[in-house]
Amino acid sequence: MAIFTKKRTDFRLITGYSLCSAILRCRRRSRVGHRESTFGSVKIEVPARENESLIGGSNMINCEWIRKQKKERPSLGSSPGPKCKPNVRLRVRCANTEQPCFSALCDAWLLRKRDEIRESSYIKYRAILERHIKPRLGSRRLGGICTASVDAFTRELLETDGLSVKTVHDILSVLHSVLKDTEARRPAGALAVQIRYPKGKRREMRVLTIEEQKRLVAYLLHPTDSCKFGLLLALYTGLRIGELCALRWSCIDLREQTIRIAATMQRLGGTGEGTRIVIGAPKSDSSLRTIPLPAQIAALCRHMQPTDPEAYVLTGGVAYMEPRTLQYRLKRYTAACGLEGVHAHTLRHTFATRAIESGFELKSLSEVLGHATTAITMERYVHSTLEMKRTNMNKLAMPEI
């Protein structure tokens, strides 16, 4: 490395102790991560961790480097260089190693995740970062993210924004992923950040009683149309609303009496560029499944089947019905037959509960619902009714005395 100061008549090599002394003064004056001396305009960029061959951990000089530079020093009597303006000073500057702001770390994490996750997950993560995490934590340096700041962030989401515990849990999960990814990539090691997830009571999921289910079925059958038929199909197969909206008649095999679930429909976006309908693969590999049809539903399918196999089940044509529209239709139908608090997922809950009541084998039910494990089926969708509890209690016979 040869660095010259500009004089009026020559270039004089600065090596050895003069250069090292300048760098040492630079290190003493500067802040951590950004070192800059005050004697010149010519820059020497020395990365913060690569300059240890020149300067040791305790400002020790590497004498081998100095001797090598002295051997390579040109003669001071050599031909003069071009004329230069006087009083031009040398500036020694190490590379800027300031910690990036947390917003940049979030963007880098999302960019790396883009090729690993589905489009729907990518859009969801981006919305969480842009709406919640970056506005409150994005301007902080990594060292400013601590357990106390995360706790304050959680309280703001719950109390100021009024978000549900489930939504806050999703936001903190994304924050946790960003921190873990950053931790794995930084040489300093682990981050001393503990994320405490809020706890809340699980809301009781709406399940139709047997009498309510009969009332709804009667309304959907007399008279029926493509949309009402689709809702009956969901009630007796446990389809998710997105799976029902994306279902085409080509996925219904009436000879085998099965439905093949291979796609789902979602409205995605909401970060400034608007929303759009996306039809793609289901949320997980276990959601790709084949569901046997009950005999009565198979007979109804034969009655409703259109001539075009690519027609959507909910419309009977090439145009689709999006989830939001289906929710509006269901709300209107349930209001007409005197039912309250019913939404599309209520049909799925009701299917799972009726299946358990009728003695449906749990592993088979889990696969029909598209769950990865039976534990998910039992925890989220299977609801014990008072009649089920009474029947099981009556099985406990009192011994004769």
XYZ file of C-alpha atoms in Angstrom:
401
model
C 0.000 0.000 0.000
C 1.563 3.310 -1.087
C 0.001 6.633 -0.146
C 1.462 9.957 -1.177
C 1.096 13.427 0.233
C 0.840 16.152 -2.377
C 3.675 18.731 -2.230
C 4.528 21.509 -4.655
C 7.328 19.582 -6.417
C 7.125 15.893 -5.508
C 5.131 13.002 -4.054
C 6.576 11.772 -0.760
C 5.630 8.255 0.384
C 4.004 8.075 3.788
C 4.614 4.707 5.405
C 5.645 3.237 8.703
C 5.089 5.087 11.902
C 3.789 8.305 10.300
C 0.823 6.526 8.709
C 0.208 4.282 11.708
C 0.364 7.254 14.030
C -2.272 9.002 11.919
C -4.532 5.961 12.057
C -4.073 5.628 15.805
C -5.065 9.270 16.292
C -8.046 8.585 14.086
C -9.094 5.619 16.253
C -8.784 7.619 19.473
C -10.889 10.535 18.234
C -13.706 8.739 16.511
C -16.939 7.054 17.456
C -17.344 3.271 17.385
C -17.765 2.069 13.818
C -16.804 5.347 12.052
C -13.212 6.538 12.351
C -12.006 9.614 10.548
C -8.838 11.655 11.013
C -8.730 15.382 10.369
C -5.565 15.809 8.369
C -6.393 15.668 4.694
C -8.633 15.087 1.726
C -7.168 11.852 0.342
C -9.126 8.900 1.727
C -7.764 5.576 2.932
C -10.586 3.053 3.355
C -9.703 0.426 5.955
C -12.542 -2.004 6.807
C -13.155 -2.149 10.541
C -12.285 -5.839 10.882
C -9.728 -6.138 8.117
C -7.384 -3.507 9.538
C -6.330 -5.754 12.376
C -3.228 -6.777 10.362
C -2.181 -3.144 10.574
C -3.500 -2.277 14.002
C -3.895 -4.863 16.730
C -6.712 -5.178 19.180
C -4.898 -2.862 21.620
C -3.566 -0.347 19.065
C -0.336 -2.396 18.594
C 1.620 -1.686 15.394
C 2.449 -4.565 13.028
C 6.171 -4.049 12.497
C 6.402 -6.584 9.655
C 4.001 -4.458 7.628
C 6.065 -1.315 8.368
C 9.347 -2.956 7.283
C 7.753 -4.187 4.077
C 6.509 -0.704 3.238
C 9.953 0.806 3.886
C 11.605 -1.671 1.475
C 9.128 -0.690 -1.255
C 9.626 3.086 -0.626
C 10.875 4.935 -3.747
C 13.858 7.235 -3.655
C 13.139 10.797 -2.598
C 15.464 11.950 -5.365
C 13.342 10.463 -8.105
C 11.744 12.569 -10.797
C 9.358 15.153 -9.407
C 5.666 14.733 -9.871
C 3.208 17.232 -11.317
C 2.628 20.521 -9.593
C -0.156 20.510 -7.048
C -1.854 23.080 -4.914
C -0.109 23.553 -1.558
C -1.640 22.653 1.779
C -3.601 19.684 0.466
C -3.847 17.364 3.451
C -4.179 13.597 3.719
C -7.269 12.131 5.390
C -7.212 8.631 6.821
C -10.651 7.075 7.129
C -11.794 3.604 8.163
C -14.916 2.026 6.664
C -18.253 2.995 8.137
C -19.442 0.046 10.173
C -22.400 1.646 11.916
C -25.253 -0.727 12.646
C -27.988 -0.512 9.996
C -31.411 0.598 11.090
C -33.896 -2.144 11.901
C -36.032 -1.187 8.899
C -33.197 -2.222 6.557
C -32.824 -5.531 8.390
C -36.566 -6.182 7.945
C -36.320 -5.490 4.215
C -33.314 -7.784 3.855
C -35.114 -10.598 5.724
C -38.207 -10.277 3.538
C -36.115 -10.318 0.368
C -34.416 -13.552 1.438
C -37.757 -15.139 2.346
C -39.431 -14.277 -0.945
C -38.232 -17.367 -2.827
C -38.915 -19.699 0.115
C -42.592 -18.964 0.810
C -45.863 -18.759 -1.075
C -47.006 -15.461 -2.532
C -49.831 -15.194 -0.005
C -47.394 -15.557 2.902
C -45.021 -13.020 1.352
C -47.785 -10.421 1.019
C -48.954 -11.098 4.580
C -45.431 -10.658 5.996
C -44.868 -7.491 3.975
C -48.136 -5.996 5.241
C -47.175 -6.770 8.859
C -43.767 -5.140 8.416
C -45.102 -2.026 6.675
C -48.155 -1.471 8.892
C -46.886 -2.376 12.338
C -43.198 -3.212 12.799
C -41.348 -0.641 10.665
C -43.397 2.432 11.719
C -42.611 1.812 15.416
C -39.279 -0.026 15.420
C -37.815 0.635 11.978
C -35.788 3.752 12.893
C -33.997 2.030 15.785
C -30.539 0.535 15.538
C -30.249 -3.154 16.295
C -28.827 -2.365 19.714
C -31.971 -0.387 20.502
C -34.208 -3.456 20.139
C -34.459 -4.988 23.595
C -36.990 -6.861 25.714
C -38.375 -3.635 27.198
C -38.901 -2.023 23.787
C -40.636 -5.150 22.459
C -42.908 -5.229 25.530
C -43.815 -1.566 24.927
C -44.458 -2.370 21.258
C -46.803 -5.217 22.272
C -48.755 -2.955 24.642
C -49.214 -0.353 21.904
C -50.584 -2.971 19.523
C -53.068 -4.224 22.115
C -54.103 -0.981 23.814
C -53.520 1.831 21.311
C -54.298 -0.021 18.081
C -56.897 -2.285 19.679
C -55.691 -5.405 17.847
C -56.757 -8.879 18.887
C -54.404 -11.241 20.715
C -54.276 -13.477 17.625
C -53.234 -10.577 15.368
C -50.572 -9.398 17.834
C -49.271 -12.954 18.080
C -48.858 -13.033 14.267
C -47.003 -9.684 14.309
C -44.632 -10.814 17.063
C -43.966 -14.058 15.188
C -42.729 -12.061 12.191
C -40.615 -9.852 14.487
C -39.139 -12.971 16.087
C -38.220 -14.375 12.651
C -36.445 -11.151 11.662
C -34.460 -11.100 14.915
C -33.485 -14.776 14.652
C -32.340 -14.309 11.062
C -30.294 -11.242 12.038
C -28.810 -13.093 15.000
C -27.667 -15.948 12.764
C -25.919 -13.558 10.377
C -24.184 -11.170 12.800
C -20.691 -12.091 14.078
C -21.397 -10.705 17.550
C -23.620 -13.661 18.445
C -26.945 -13.905 20.234
C -29.317 -10.987 20.765
C -30.534 -10.403 24.297
C -34.182 -9.965 23.276
C -37.010 -11.935 24.793
C -40.414 -11.788 23.117
C -43.338 -12.349 25.469
C -46.488 -13.308 23.597
C -49.759 -12.009 25.061
C -52.280 -14.478 26.376
C -55.982 -14.210 25.841
C -59.086 -16.294 26.126
C -59.875 -18.340 23.055
C -63.172 -17.246 21.593
C -65.899 -19.859 21.491
C -66.387 -20.894 17.884
C -69.893 -20.837 16.501
C -71.318 -24.280 15.759
C -74.816 -24.863 14.419
C -77.087 -26.984 16.548
C -78.795 -29.909 14.858
C -82.050 -27.931 14.665
C -80.272 -24.893 13.158
C -78.491 -27.099 10.645
C -81.792 -28.642 9.492
C -83.275 -25.168 9.091
C -80.326 -23.958 7.002
C -80.298 -27.091 4.806
C -84.009 -26.721 4.088
C -83.492 -23.089 3.042
C -80.547 -23.920 0.757
C -82.402 -26.786 -0.952
C -85.750 -25.118 -1.648
C -85.076 -23.606 -4.082
C -81.400 -24.168 -4.793
C -78.860 -22.587 -7.142
C -75.108 -22.863 -7.721
C -74.187 -20.686 -4.728
C -76.555 -22.446 -2.317
C -75.342 -25.813 -3.589
C -71.736 -24.777 -2.906
C -72.596 -23.880 0.693
C -74.287 -27.271 1.159
C -71.133 -28.898 -0.224
C -69.016 -27.034 2.365
C -71.394 -28.019 5.174
C -71.013 -31.722 4.353
C -67.326 -31.853 3.364
C -65.666 -29.236 5.620
C -64.150 -27.178 2.776
C -62.487 -23.869 3.593
C -64.033 -20.790 2.021
C -61.043 -20.196 -0.282
C -61.063 -23.833 -1.406
C -64.785 -23.648 -2.178
C -64.398 -20.430 -4.207
C -61.558 -21.966 -6.299
C -63.316 -25.324 -6.821
C -64.116 -26.258 -10.440
C -66.329 -29.062 -11.640
C -63.290 -30.772 -13.191
C -62.142 -31.523 -9.622
C -65.346 -33.460 -8.822
C -65.212 -37.100 -9.908
C -68.780 -38.409 -9.881
C -67.744 -41.911 -10.895
C -65.480 -42.234 -7.851
C -67.656 -39.849 -5.832
C -64.702 -37.731 -4.676
C -63.584 -34.102 -4.618
C -59.943 -33.213 -5.289
C -58.763 -30.075 -3.461
C -55.855 -28.551 -5.391
C -56.362 -24.766 -5.228
C -57.532 -21.938 -3.006
C -58.640 -18.349 -3.637
C -57.566 -15.306 -1.631
C -57.775 -11.538 -1.852
C -54.257 -10.290 -1.226
C -52.559 -6.915 -0.909
C -53.412 -3.933 1.249
C -49.981 -2.205 1.458
C -50.699 0.737 -0.810
C -51.081 -0.855 -4.233
C -54.611 -2.174 -3.689
C -55.824 -5.747 -3.472
C -56.248 -8.513 -6.018
C -57.648 -12.010 -6.267
C -55.054 -14.797 -6.337
C -55.845 -18.441 -7.077
C -53.010 -20.755 -6.130
C -51.960 -23.831 -4.215
C -53.540 -24.450 -0.781
C -51.922 -23.228 2.435
C -49.986 -26.462 3.130
C -49.147 -29.818 1.594
C -51.684 -31.522 3.840
C -54.380 -29.290 2.308
C -53.854 -31.060 -1.026
C -56.322 -33.904 -0.516
C -59.120 -36.036 -1.911
C -62.445 -36.074 -0.037
C -65.059 -38.826 -0.481
C -68.574 -37.494 -1.119
C -71.603 -38.599 0.915
C -74.132 -40.428 -1.267
C -76.789 -37.702 -0.995
C -74.305 -34.947 -1.901
C -73.047 -37.020 -4.865
C -76.620 -37.325 -6.142
C -77.080 -33.569 -5.787
C -73.830 -33.016 -7.709
C -75.183 -35.013 -10.635
C -78.248 -32.802 -10.661
C -76.230 -29.543 -10.598
C -73.345 -30.542 -12.911
C -72.949 -28.130 -15.892
C -71.711 -29.080 -19.341
C -68.437 -27.144 -18.994
C -66.015 -29.062 -16.721
C -63.957 -25.880 -16.150
C -66.947 -24.017 -14.691
C -66.695 -22.886 -11.071
C -68.960 -24.731 -8.652
C -70.295 -21.541 -7.007
C -71.328 -19.889 -10.265
C -71.830 -22.706 -12.777
C -69.793 -20.700 -15.303
C -66.292 -19.452 -16.119
C -66.634 -16.437 -13.802
C -65.628 -17.019 -10.188
C -67.176 -15.814 -6.946
C -64.668 -14.330 -4.523
C -64.698 -15.103 -0.754
C -66.019 -11.663 0.194
C -69.056 -12.043 -2.052
C -69.735 -15.531 -0.712
C -69.679 -14.178 2.850
C -72.279 -11.559 1.890
C -74.486 -14.237 0.319
C -74.239 -16.502 3.377
C -75.092 -13.634 5.705
C -78.213 -12.929 3.669
C -79.231 -16.594 3.604
C -78.781 -17.130 7.357
C -80.676 -13.942 8.173
C -83.557 -15.186 6.035
C -83.841 -18.395 8.073
C -83.375 -16.690 11.452
C -79.752 -17.608 12.241
C -77.257 -15.186 13.789
C -73.463 -15.106 13.973
C -72.954 -17.577 11.132
C -70.022 -17.201 8.729
C -68.322 -19.487 6.234
C -66.016 -21.070 8.801
C -69.038 -21.932 10.943
C -69.953 -24.533 8.316
C -66.511 -26.122 8.683
C -66.762 -26.172 12.494
C -70.217 -27.706 12.264
C -69.047 -30.433 9.880
C -66.198 -31.432 12.207
C -68.476 -31.490 15.260
C -71.165 -33.604 13.525
C -68.468 -36.008 12.325
C -67.189 -36.569 15.873
C -70.745 -36.974 17.177
C -71.392 -39.697 14.598
C -68.242 -41.612 15.575
C -65.947 -40.438 12.752
C -62.424 -41.857 13.170
C -60.148 -38.949 14.198
C -57.238 -39.618 11.816
C -59.584 -39.814 8.821
C -61.355 -36.626 9.895
C -58.018 -34.813 10.225
C -57.103 -35.771 6.657
C -60.518 -34.754 5.301
C -60.126 -31.337 6.933
C -56.582 -30.985 5.561
C -54.774 -30.806 8.917
C -51.163 -31.840 9.411
C -51.888 -33.525 12.760
C -54.894 -34.800 14.690
C -54.006 -32.433 17.549
C -54.981 -29.464 15.362
C -58.311 -31.105 14.610
C -59.127 -31.724 18.258
C -57.973 -28.313 19.516
C -59.468 -25.999 16.908
C -62.462 -27.577 15.283
C -63.978 -30.339 17.360
C -66.476 -29.002 19.899
C -68.035 -31.150 22.570
C -71.766 -30.539 22.909
C -73.795 -30.964 26.083
C -75.459 -34.061 24.579
C -72.045 -35.634 23.904
C -70.956 -34.952 27.482
C -74.222 -36.370 28.886
C -73.919 -39.530 26.754
C -70.360 -40.118 27.884
C -71.233 -39.453 31.542
C -74.061 -42.004 31.386
C -71.537 -44.626 30.283
C -70.073 -44.499 33.815
C -72.190 -47.140 35.542
C -72.511 -47.006 39.300
C -71.507 -50.301 40.951
C -74.262 -52.250 42.687
C -74.196 -52.030 46.459
